[in-house]
Amino acid sequence: MAIMRQFGLLVWKNYVQQKRQILVTLVEILLPLLFSCILIVLRQKVPFKDYPNATVYESYSVDLLPKKFLREFQLAYVPGNSSVVRQVAEDVRVRGFETEEQFEEYVRNDPLSGNLLAAVVFEHHFSHDDEPLPLKVSYHLRFSFTPRCAPPKEKSELNPNSDLDWHTLSLYPLFQLPGPREQKLSIGIALIGDSKVVMLDEPTSGMDPSARRATWDLLQGEKRGRTILLTTHFMDEADLLGDRIAIMAGGELQCCGSPLFLKNKYGAGYHMVIVKDALCNVSEISRLVHMYVPNATMESSAGAELSYILPKESTSRFELLFAELEMNREELGIASYGASVTTMEEVFLRVGKLVDSSLDIQAIQLPALQYQHERRSHDWTTDDASSISGMTDVTDFTDSGTLISEDCSNIKLNTGVRLHLQQFYAMFLKRALYSWRNWKVMVAQFLVPLVFTIVALVVARTFPNHKDAPQLRLALSRYGPTRVPLALQPGAGPLASALANVYSSQLSAQQDFTDYILTQAAEEGGRFNERCVVGAAFRGSLYAEATAYFNNEGYHTPATALMMVDNALFKLLAGPNASIQTGNYPMPRNVSEVAQSQLTEGKMGFAIAINLMYGMASLSSTFALLLVTESSIKSKHVQQVSGVYLSNFWFSALLWDLVNFLLPCLLMLVVFQAFEVKAFVDHNHLVDVLLLLLLYGWAVVPLMYLLSFFFSTAATAYTRLTIFNMISGTATFLAVTIMTIPDLNLEDLSHLLDKIFLIFPNYCLGMSFSQFYQNYEFISFCTSSHLSDAICKILNITYQPNYFSMSEPGVGRFLVAFSVQGVVYIILLFAIELQCVRTVWRLLTSLGRGRKQVDDAALLPEDRDVAEERKRVLECQPIVESMIGSPLILQEISKVYGSGANLLAVDRLSLAVGKGECFGLLGFNGAGKTTTFKMLTGDESVTSGDAFIDGYSILRDIKKVQQRIGYCPQFDAILDHMTGRETLSMYARLRGIPEKYVSGCVENVLRSLLLEPHADKLVRSYSGGNKRKLSAGMALIGGPPVIFLDEPSTGMDPVARRLLWDAVTRTRESGKAIIITSHSMEECEALCTRLAVMVNGQIKCLGSPQHLKSKFGSGYTLLAKVHIETELEESDLQLFKDFIESTFPGSQLKDEHQGMVHYHLTDKTLTWAQVFGTLEAAKEKYCIEDYCVSQISLEQVFLSFAQFQHCTESGRK
């Protein structure tokens, strides 16, 4: 109790002291609140990542969707262009609901929904950067599962389907999960809790074929009892999973039905591709084809291939046609032939053509294999009969859209001074656009230092001046509500009683005054000291004796207590209305005291310095925002890969930021002039103040650039840099200032710290303004009169007539510190960018553990093609070869991650890519593809080996290498404050395309990638597919010798994907070397002249697509639809399956649902005629509604390597 009582008394004491300094208390409270509010406003306004209101797409009207999806055994797809799909997925009014809450209420009350809410999962990935805690996967699943109103016994069963492989990753934080695993987590969240309605927006985007098929199996197993609505750009995914497929265009439903129905209605039939020998007789082949299939049309005859379209209604005659071709192969000059059925992609393109007649589909509708050879050939000839298909000629397409390789690849690029000026302009314009598009942030960063400075000036003006202080009137009202206890001693005379009766708080006759005070203090604690400040006691029989009591916790209480007794006596003598007014007058100060107070306090300069540092701490932090954003999304790396010189990148940013910094500095001078701060406005001192501010900007801006490397998100960078600036400025300034107080005897330490803290621009700013103001005060006083000069000498006060003197209180040393800081920070910045430390570290660790692990790792047995490629690369002269025939050569390049248990991500990769070659680098997630790209582009260090691009080593000449490559990263590295046209123009200038050709080249890219309608929209409003198109255009523009494309078509619809293929193929034909990674096997067949499959960082197979299919794949793919009755379902299907397995030994059943069966016919001796003849003969017996036969795909070859990929996805990429 005693401790509590003492604590209460101390609290009351401090409260009373603060109460008497109301202004100081308000300043201490309001300034932090004001600063916090400004920080919060800035945080909300700075465009770090999310732009919820930035979309500028026109609103789509979604019409004629199916009124009701079946709830049992159905998967429904709505493929379409990205913007349309997004609108459909997000617009809950599709089913007539105005809000999501109404939709949830409907599902709750629907008896078929099982009282469970609908699960809606869009394509948006989890945001690592904005996540406050590193939540683990199992926590996310539990969080998503709990609210779904599941019975209590089910809530503990948080065991997602094993197909998602949670048992190995459920304890990993989200930031350690690669992108495909995040997609699986999204799917798991949607499915957990037995949701009856599930919406998935491109759930397999970014997954490799193996992971995609595992997801398909999961969805097939989970669809029973659910209604699942999916959107996708993979037509094979829609074909396999969709029980019904709805195709949308222009916001309206165009068609809906089963995959087989849509193929029959919109498909062209079979595509027969014949590979010609040197003596091929095309006319005789055409005569033979038309003899057996009169309605057949020649699709194309280009290069080594001949293609025909065979109508599906003529399948009964295919057996005779194929048999005739088999018997007369040598006479007709046929090397080989194959057939493929209409795909869902062709259906999609055909529907798009019917909707938009202006869309030219001929060049983009060709099958993949044919498309590859078509693009490889310069002999574009098409039979007139192709017009039957309702599509225009290929030449119309190429003429109507002049592409990159035709106009821009042969332009002579700028070099030398012109290139430097052009790049500097591009980088300067980028910064200007960022400021212009984020003008609210600009205004805020201007106002923050002004607000703090104005507050400082207003507060400083309220400080008392150095004149004599006014009198203080003594009254009880100054202490607030109080009571005055009075004690009258028993037996006191009339005079004493009369004095006591003046007050109403007289104690009882039996109560002692001292006992009363102690009792009340014990009962009330600290409140007693606040309410009772004075008291009195009267006694005496003949003469009245008065004792005045006062509480020593309050100021002026003795005089107040005496005044109360005097007032009692005066009222007794002069009447009840009489009173005495008492005042306290301080002693007048002499001249020396006034001078000492004026010269040593320096309140105005101190207040300005403190608040200016607060304002500048916030302002200077904003200079790192764009840099952190560029680094986090890899945009800066792509700009470097596109050829930007470091000097242009950094000095353009520095110039623009200094121009921006000049504006608030000028406004601050206006404030000083408006408040008539004589120290800063007299004798043209405004110029001196402006010089101080600009030199501070020269020092602090490079420091912010340097510190930006430590952050990965703009929000974190802004907050922590602001705190750093405050600590390095305000804390250091206060420490040194306090230590200069003579009574502390810390002046030597303050001088030492002053020299150390000169490395901080914010400290130099505060000290320079404080001492500048102090020096002005010294000069003004000490030179005002001889007496003042004598006082200054007595007080040992010195001043500097030259404000920029190196001695105190001159600010010269701070100017020098500013200048040196800027130079040193820029040097450190370039040292980091030039990877000096990284180079030294690489040399020191070249014989370290990582290199040793590479050397010790056993090289597994290689395929013959891979071994021959390795031998050829190791025996060549890489510098000469890369300059003449192979722009890209990799020699034993390796990468090891981690310490301790190191991970060998890339294992001695050796290959060469020639001019005019498109090389496909395939592999599962975590195989090392993206790591290889990062090493080749300089984003990752190389553990061992080397690579040469256009004659330059990536180890010794990485900057020259980066100027010769184009790079489309796996994730979009584009700045969302620019438009598509502005982005492509910037990269065209970085490449050195002359200014007069920039607009033309940009238009070619926009037209070739179908981006013209969105060219002038901000990138932040682009859909995922359009962003990928823009990323690909950034890599292709300017025609660099080597181009890296990392999954360029992910998220694109089929039309956009084929247009990209056309642009890539034409770029390759212009002599460029292209290296591409993709999870789309059709894309690889369409583009790549050679392929390599990576497994565990090593190449397992190498060769052309057809070579790999012939070497690692065999047989045919059979899809058949059997007409079944519900009650006889099992027996009908089983009879047909028994027939297939007995007729084609070794056949493998891949899929079966709703009467549709998918078989892999593995017999290598089978011919097309035998397969079609057998199926035609069995068509009526087994009620076969439809069937299709095609050659084994490249994807099946790819999947054959899945068993060799170990599960290290989380660490490889």
PDB file of N, CA and C in Angstrom, residues 469-540:
ATOM      1  N   ALA A 469       8.883  39.092 -17.101  1.00  0.00           N
ATOM      2  CA  ALA A 469       7.654  38.305 -17.074  1.00  0.00           C
ATOM      3  C   ALA A 469       6.553  39.075 -16.356  1.00  0.00           C
ATOM      4  N   PRO A 470       5.288  38.932 -16.727  1.00  0.00           N
ATOM      5  CA  PRO A 470       4.189  39.632 -16.058  1.00  0.00           C
ATOM      6  C   PRO A 470       3.909  39.025 -14.689  1.00  0.00           C
ATOM      7  N   GLN A 471       3.085  39.746 -13.904  1.00  0.00           N
ATOM      8  CA  GLN A 471       2.751  39.252 -12.574  1.00  0.00           C
ATOM      9  C   GLN A 471       1.828  38.038 -12.664  1.00  0.00           C
ATOM     10  N   LEU A 472       1.848  37.247 -11.597  1.00  0.00           N
ATOM     11  CA  LEU A 472       0.988  36.073 -11.496  1.00  0.00           C
ATOM     12  C   LEU A 472      -0.014  36.331 -10.386  1.00  0.00           C
ATOM     13  N   ARG A 473      -1.303  36.418 -10.736  1.00  0.00           N
ATOM     14  CA  ARG A 473      -2.360  36.611  -9.737  1.00  0.00           C
ATOM     15  C   ARG A 473      -2.565  35.313  -8.972  1.00  0.00           C
ATOM     16  N   LEU A 474      -2.561  35.429  -7.623  1.00  0.00           N
ATOM     17  CA  LEU A 474      -2.747  34.246  -6.790  1.00  0.00           C
ATOM     18  C   LEU A 474      -4.225  34.055  -6.490  1.00  0.00           C
ATOM     19  N   ALA A 475      -4.726  32.841  -6.771  1.00  0.00           N
ATOM     20  CA  ALA A 475      -6.122  32.515  -6.496  1.00  0.00           C
ATOM     21  C   ALA A 475      -6.264  31.001  -6.470  1.00  0.00           C
ATOM     22  N   LEU A 476      -7.241  30.547  -5.688  1.00  0.00           N
ATOM     23  CA  LEU A 476      -7.482  29.099  -5.629  1.00  0.00           C
ATOM     24  C   LEU A 476      -7.979  28.529  -6.950  1.00  0.00           C
ATOM     25  N   SER A 477      -8.575  29.395  -7.776  1.00  0.00           N
ATOM     26  CA  SER A 477      -9.108  28.899  -9.058  1.00  0.00           C
ATOM     27  C   SER A 477      -8.014  28.351  -9.964  1.00  0.00           C
ATOM     28  N   ARG A 478      -6.778  28.755  -9.763  1.00  0.00           N
ATOM     29  CA  ARG A 478      -5.692  28.240 -10.598  1.00  0.00           C
ATOM     30  C   ARG A 478      -5.436  26.754 -10.341  1.00  0.00           C
ATOM     31  N   TYR A 479      -5.901  26.245  -9.221  1.00  0.00           N
ATOM     32  CA  TYR A 479      -5.678  24.830  -8.888  1.00  0.00           C
ATOM     33  C   TYR A 479      -6.881  23.955  -9.211  1.00  0.00           C
ATOM     34  N   GLY A 480      -7.902  24.559  -9.840  1.00  0.00           N
ATOM     35  CA  GLY A 480      -9.073  23.779 -10.158  1.00  0.00           C
ATOM     36  C   GLY A 480     -10.009  23.664  -8.973  1.00  0.00           C
ATOM     37  N   PRO A 481     -10.980  22.723  -9.019  1.00  0.00           N
ATOM     38  CA  PRO A 481     -11.907  22.535  -7.891  1.00  0.00           C
ATOM     39  C   PRO A 481     -11.145  22.116  -6.627  1.00  0.00           C
ATOM     40  N   THR A 482     -11.267  22.912  -5.570  1.00  0.00           N
ATOM     41  CA  THR A 482     -10.556  22.622  -4.312  1.00  0.00           C
ATOM     42  C   THR A 482     -11.499  22.820  -3.125  1.00  0.00           C
ATOM     43  N   ARG A 483     -11.072  22.334  -1.980  1.00  0.00           N
ATOM     44  CA  ARG A 483     -11.776  22.627  -0.726  1.00  0.00           C
ATOM     45  C   ARG A 483     -10.729  23.072   0.305  1.00  0.00           C
ATOM     46  N   VAL A 484     -11.160  23.955   1.225  1.00  0.00           N
ATOM     47  CA  VAL A 484     -10.263  24.529   2.232  1.00  0.00           C
ATOM     48  C   VAL A 484     -10.738  24.058   3.608  1.00  0.00           C
ATOM     49  N   PRO A 485     -10.062  23.085   4.210  1.00  0.00           N
ATOM     50  CA  PRO A 485     -10.459  22.625   5.553  1.00  0.00           C
ATOM     51  C   PRO A 485     -10.077  23.656   6.623  1.00  0.00           C
ATOM     52  N   LEU A 486     -11.001  23.944   7.561  1.00  0.00           N
ATOM     53  CA  LEU A 486     -10.808  24.897   8.659  1.00  0.00           C
ATOM     54  C   LEU A 486     -11.014  24.164   9.990  1.00  0.00           C
ATOM     55  N   ALA A 487     -10.155  24.462  10.953  1.00  0.00           N
ATOM     56  CA  ALA A 487     -10.259  23.850  12.290  1.00  0.00           C
ATOM     57  C   ALA A 487     -10.359  24.962  13.337  1.00  0.00           C
ATOM     58  N   LEU A 488     -11.336  24.852  14.228  1.00  0.00           N
ATOM     59  CA  LEU A 488     -11.533  25.818  15.333  1.00  0.00           C
ATOM     60  C   LEU A 488     -11.340  25.068  16.637  1.00  0.00           C
ATOM     61  N   GLN A 489     -10.327  25.523  17.394  1.00  0.00           N
ATOM     62  CA  GLN A 489     -10.005  24.827  18.649  1.00  0.00           C
ATOM     63  C   GLN A 489     -11.153  24.989  19.652  1.00  0.00           C
ATOM     64  N   PRO A 490     -11.542  23.948  20.356  1.00  0.00           N
ATOM     65  CA  PRO A 490     -12.603  24.079  21.372  1.00  0.00           C
ATOM     66  C   PRO A 490     -12.202  25.137  22.419  1.00  0.00           C
ATOM     67  N   GLY A 491     -13.119  25.962  22.793  1.00  0.00           N
ATOM     68  CA  GLY A 491     -12.881  27.010  23.776  1.00  0.00           C
ATOM     69  C   GLY A 491     -12.301  28.283  23.190  1.00  0.00           C
ATOM     70  N   ALA A 492     -12.274  28.365  21.855  1.00  0.00           N
ATOM     71  CA  ALA A 492     -11.717  29.564  21.229  1.00  0.00           C
ATOM     72  C   ALA A 492     -12.628  30.749  21.477  1.00  0.00           C
ATOM     73  N   GLY A 493     -12.037  31.928  21.513  1.00  0.00           N
ATOM     74  CA  GLY A 493     -12.778  33.144  21.777  1.00  0.00           C
ATOM     75  C   GLY A 493     -13.641  33.561  20.607  1.00  0.00           C
ATOM     76  N   PRO A 494     -14.415  34.660  20.807  1.00  0.00           N
ATOM     77  CA  PRO A 494     -15.320  35.135  19.736  1.00  0.00           C
ATOM     78  C   PRO A 494     -14.577  35.549  18.466  1.00  0.00           C
ATOM     79  N   LEU A 495     -13.407  36.134  18.620  1.00  0.00           N
ATOM     80  CA  LEU A 495     -12.692  36.600  17.431  1.00  0.00           C
ATOM     81  C   LEU A 495     -12.260  35.418  16.565  1.00  0.00           C
ATOM     82  N   ALA A 496     -11.752  34.393  17.229  1.00  0.00           N
ATOM     83  CA  ALA A 496     -11.348  33.210  16.469  1.00  0.00           C
ATOM     84  C   ALA A 496     -12.550  32.543  15.816  1.00  0.00           C
ATOM     85  N   SER A 497     -13.659  32.499  16.539  1.00  0.00           N
ATOM     86  CA  SER A 497     -14.864  31.899  15.953  1.00  0.00           C
ATOM     87  C   SER A 497     -15.347  32.707  14.762  1.00  0.00           C
ATOM     88  N   ALA A 498     -15.284  34.019  14.878  1.00  0.00           N
ATOM     89  CA  ALA A 498     -15.726  34.871  13.773  1.00  0.00           C
ATOM     90  C   ALA A 498     -14.850  34.661  12.541  1.00  0.00           C
ATOM     91  N   LEU A 499     -13.551  34.523  12.717  1.00  0.00           N
ATOM     92  CA  LEU A 499     -12.674  34.255  11.577  1.00  0.00           C
ATOM     93  C   LEU A 499     -12.985  32.905  10.936  1.00  0.00           C
ATOM     94  N   ALA A 500     -13.255  31.919  11.752  1.00  0.00           N
ATOM     95  CA  ALA A 500     -13.543  30.586  11.214  1.00  0.00           C
ATOM     96  C   ALA A 500     -14.866  30.550  10.475  1.00  0.00           C
ATOM     97  N   ASN A 501     -15.841  31.377  10.947  1.00  0.00           N
ATOM     98  CA  ASN A 501     -17.154  31.347  10.318  1.00  0.00           C
ATOM     99  C   ASN A 501     -17.154  31.932   8.899  1.00  0.00           C
ATOM    100  N   VAL A 502     -16.063  32.598   8.531  1.00  0.00           N
ATOM    101  CA  VAL A 502     -15.977  33.136   7.162  1.00  0.00           C
ATOM    102  C   VAL A 502     -15.980  31.997   6.131  1.00  0.00           C
ATOM    103  N   TYR A 503     -15.492  30.820   6.526  1.00  0.00           N
ATOM    104  CA  TYR A 503     -15.396  29.675   5.615  1.00  0.00           C
ATOM    105  C   TYR A 503     -16.433  28.614   5.984  1.00  0.00           C
ATOM    106  N   SER A 504     -16.882  27.910   5.012  1.00  0.00           N
ATOM    107  CA  SER A 504     -17.966  26.939   5.230  1.00  0.00           C
ATOM    108  C   SER A 504     -17.461  25.541   5.528  1.00  0.00           C
ATOM    109  N   SER A 505     -16.181  25.279   5.315  1.00  0.00           N
ATOM    110  CA  SER A 505     -15.643  23.906   5.455  1.00  0.00           C
ATOM    111  C   SER A 505     -15.078  23.674   6.839  1.00  0.00           C
ATOM    112  N   GLN A 506     -15.725  24.251   7.862  1.00  0.00           N
ATOM    113  CA  GLN A 506     -15.218  24.124   9.227  1.00  0.00           C
ATOM    114  C   GLN A 506     -15.427  22.701   9.728  1.00  0.00           C
ATOM    115  N   LEU A 507     -14.366  22.180  10.377  1.00  0.00           N
ATOM    116  CA  LEU A 507     -14.446  20.827  10.891  1.00  0.00           C
ATOM    117  C   LEU A 507     -15.251  20.808  12.189  1.00  0.00           C
ATOM    118  N   SER A 508     -15.660  19.615  12.601  1.00  0.00           N
ATOM    119  CA  SER A 508     -16.381  19.481  13.868  1.00  0.00           C
ATOM    120  C   SER A 508     -15.449  19.813  15.027  1.00  0.00           C
ATOM    121  N   ALA A 509     -16.027  20.176  16.124  1.00  0.00           N
ATOM    122  CA  ALA A 509     -15.231  20.626  17.263  1.00  0.00           C
ATOM    123  C   ALA A 509     -14.354  19.513  17.802  1.00  0.00           C
ATOM    124  N   GLN A 510     -14.782  18.253  17.629  1.00  0.00           N
ATOM    125  CA  GLN A 510     -14.033  17.149  18.216  1.00  0.00           C
ATOM    126  C   GLN A 510     -12.883  16.675  17.294  1.00  0.00           C
ATOM    127  N   GLN A 511     -12.743  17.200  16.056  1.00  0.00           N
ATOM    128  CA  GLN A 511     -11.788  16.681  15.075  1.00  0.00           C
ATOM    129  C   GLN A 511     -10.544  17.546  15.041  1.00  0.00           C
ATOM    130  N   ASP A 512      -9.404  16.899  15.140  1.00  0.00           N
ATOM    131  CA  ASP A 512      -8.131  17.595  15.067  1.00  0.00           C
ATOM    132  C   ASP A 512      -7.738  17.810  13.616  1.00  0.00           C
ATOM    133  N   PHE A 513      -7.156  18.951  13.278  1.00  0.00           N
ATOM    134  CA  PHE A 513      -6.803  19.282  11.886  1.00  0.00           C
ATOM    135  C   PHE A 513      -5.777  18.297  11.322  1.00  0.00           C
ATOM    136  N   THR A 514      -4.773  18.001  12.098  1.00  0.00           N
ATOM    137  CA  THR A 514      -3.727  17.088  11.603  1.00  0.00           C
ATOM    138  C   THR A 514      -4.284  15.696  11.353  1.00  0.00           C
ATOM    139  N   ASP A 515      -5.096  15.195  12.274  1.00  0.00           N
ATOM    140  CA  ASP A 515      -5.699  13.871  12.055  1.00  0.00           C
ATOM    141  C   ASP A 515      -6.573  13.852  10.815  1.00  0.00           C
ATOM    142  N   TYR A 516      -7.311  14.923  10.608  1.00  0.00           N
ATOM    143  CA  TYR A 516      -8.180  14.999   9.416  1.00  0.00           C
ATOM    144  C   TYR A 516      -7.359  14.917   8.123  1.00  0.00           C
ATOM    145  N   ILE A 517      -6.274  15.670   8.077  1.00  0.00           N
ATOM    146  CA  ILE A 517      -5.450  15.683   6.873  1.00  0.00           C
ATOM    147  C   ILE A 517      -4.875  14.303   6.586  1.00  0.00           C
ATOM    148  N   LEU A 518      -4.346  13.657   7.590  1.00  0.00           N
ATOM    149  CA  LEU A 518      -3.764  12.334   7.388  1.00  0.00           C
ATOM    150  C   LEU A 518      -4.816  11.302   6.986  1.00  0.00           C
ATOM    151  N   THR A 519      -5.993  11.410   7.633  1.00  0.00           N
ATOM    152  CA  THR A 519      -7.062  10.452   7.292  1.00  0.00           C
ATOM    153  C   THR A 519      -7.519  10.629   5.854  1.00  0.00           C
ATOM    154  N   GLN A 520      -7.767  11.847   5.429  1.00  0.00           N
ATOM    155  CA  GLN A 520      -8.234  12.099   4.067  1.00  0.00           C
ATOM    156  C   GLN A 520      -7.176  11.720   3.022  1.00  0.00           C
ATOM    157  N   ALA A 521      -5.921  12.003   3.339  1.00  0.00           N
ATOM    158  CA  ALA A 521      -4.860  11.641   2.400  1.00  0.00           C
ATOM    159  C   ALA A 521      -4.774  10.132   2.205  1.00  0.00           C
ATOM    160  N   ALA A 522      -4.979   9.400   3.294  1.00  0.00           N
ATOM    161  CA  ALA A 522      -4.940   7.936   3.184  1.00  0.00           C
ATOM    162  C   ALA A 522      -6.117   7.405   2.404  1.00  0.00           C
ATOM    163  N   GLU A 523      -7.279   8.020   2.573  1.00  0.00           N
ATOM    164  CA  GLU A 523      -8.479   7.540   1.884  1.00  0.00           C
ATOM    165  C   GLU A 523      -8.487   7.922   0.406  1.00  0.00           C
ATOM    166  N   GLU A 524      -8.098   9.127   0.097  1.00  0.00           N
ATOM    167  CA  GLU A 524      -8.223   9.617  -1.283  1.00  0.00           C
ATOM    168  C   GLU A 524      -6.960   9.447  -2.104  1.00  0.00           C
ATOM    169  N   GLY A 525      -5.840   9.235  -1.475  1.00  0.00           N
ATOM    170  CA  GLY A 525      -4.607   9.050  -2.220  1.00  0.00           C
ATOM    171  C   GLY A 525      -4.187  10.313  -2.947  1.00  0.00           C
ATOM    172  N   GLY A 526      -3.831  10.152  -4.219  1.00  0.00           N
ATOM    173  CA  GLY A 526      -3.342  11.290  -4.994  1.00  0.00           C
ATOM    174  C   GLY A 526      -4.386  12.349  -5.219  1.00  0.00           C
ATOM    175  N   ARG A 527      -5.649  11.957  -5.257  1.00  0.00           N
ATOM    176  CA  ARG A 527      -6.698  12.955  -5.480  1.00  0.00           C
ATOM    177  C   ARG A 527      -6.762  13.977  -4.347  1.00  0.00           C
ATOM    178  N   PHE A 528      -6.360  13.590  -3.118  1.00  0.00           N
ATOM    179  CA  PHE A 528      -6.394  14.530  -1.994  1.00  0.00           C
ATOM    180  C   PHE A 528      -5.435  15.695  -2.240  1.00  0.00           C
ATOM    181  N   ASN A 529      -4.246  15.402  -2.738  1.00  0.00           N
ATOM    182  CA  ASN A 529      -3.275  16.461  -3.010  1.00  0.00           C
ATOM    183  C   ASN A 529      -3.771  17.424  -4.080  1.00  0.00           C
ATOM    184  N   GLU A 530      -4.606  16.937  -4.961  1.00  0.00           N
ATOM    185  CA  GLU A 530      -5.130  17.794  -6.023  1.00  0.00           C
ATOM    186  C   GLU A 530      -6.260  18.676  -5.507  1.00  0.00           C
ATOM    187  N   ARG A 531      -7.067  18.163  -4.579  1.00  0.00           N
ATOM    188  CA  ARG A 531      -8.252  18.892  -4.125  1.00  0.00           C
ATOM    189  C   ARG A 531      -7.977  19.777  -2.894  1.00  0.00           C
ATOM    190  N   CYS A 532      -6.993  19.451  -2.140  1.00  0.00           N
ATOM    191  CA  CYS A 532      -6.722  20.197  -0.906  1.00  0.00           C
ATOM    192  C   CYS A 532      -5.324  20.796  -0.986  1.00  0.00           C
ATOM    193  N   VAL A 533      -5.231  22.109  -1.222  1.00  0.00           N
ATOM    194  CA  VAL A 533      -3.934  22.756  -1.372  1.00  0.00           C
ATOM    195  C   VAL A 533      -3.620  23.724  -0.236  1.00  0.00           C
ATOM    196  N   VAL A 534      -4.656  24.295   0.413  1.00  0.00           N
ATOM    197  CA  VAL A 534      -4.446  25.199   1.560  1.00  0.00           C
ATOM    198  C   VAL A 534      -5.474  24.872   2.641  1.00  0.00           C
ATOM    199  N   GLY A 535      -5.196  25.314   3.898  1.00  0.00           N
ATOM    200  CA  GLY A 535      -6.115  25.141   5.018  1.00  0.00           C
ATOM    201  C   GLY A 535      -5.743  26.111   6.136  1.00  0.00           C
ATOM    202  N   ALA A 536      -6.538  26.129   7.208  1.00  0.00           N
ATOM    203  CA  ALA A 536      -6.279  27.058   8.321  1.00  0.00           C
ATOM    204  C   ALA A 536      -6.846  26.489   9.605  1.00  0.00           C
ATOM    205  N   ALA A 537      -6.256  26.923  10.718  1.00  0.00           N
ATOM    206  CA  ALA A 537      -6.725  26.548  12.056  1.00  0.00           C
ATOM    207  C   ALA A 537      -6.733  27.815  12.929  1.00  0.00           C
ATOM    208  N   PHE A 538      -7.805  27.999  13.707  1.00  0.00           N
ATOM    209  CA  PHE A 538      -7.961  29.187  14.567  1.00  0.00           C
ATOM    210  C   PHE A 538      -8.117  28.724  16.021  1.00  0.00           C
ATOM    211  N   ARG A 539      -7.472  29.477  16.904  1.00  0.00           N
ATOM    212  CA  ARG A 539      -7.577  29.175  18.334  1.00  0.00           C
ATOM    213  C   ARG A 539      -7.302  30.473  19.130  1.00  0.00           C
ATOM    214  N   GLY A 540      -7.424  30.380  20.416  1.00  0.00           N
ATOM    215  CA  GLY A 540      -7.185  31.524  21.305  1.00  0.00           C
ATOM    216  C   GLY A 540      -8.474  32.081  21.883  1.00  0.00           C
TER     217      GLY A 540
END
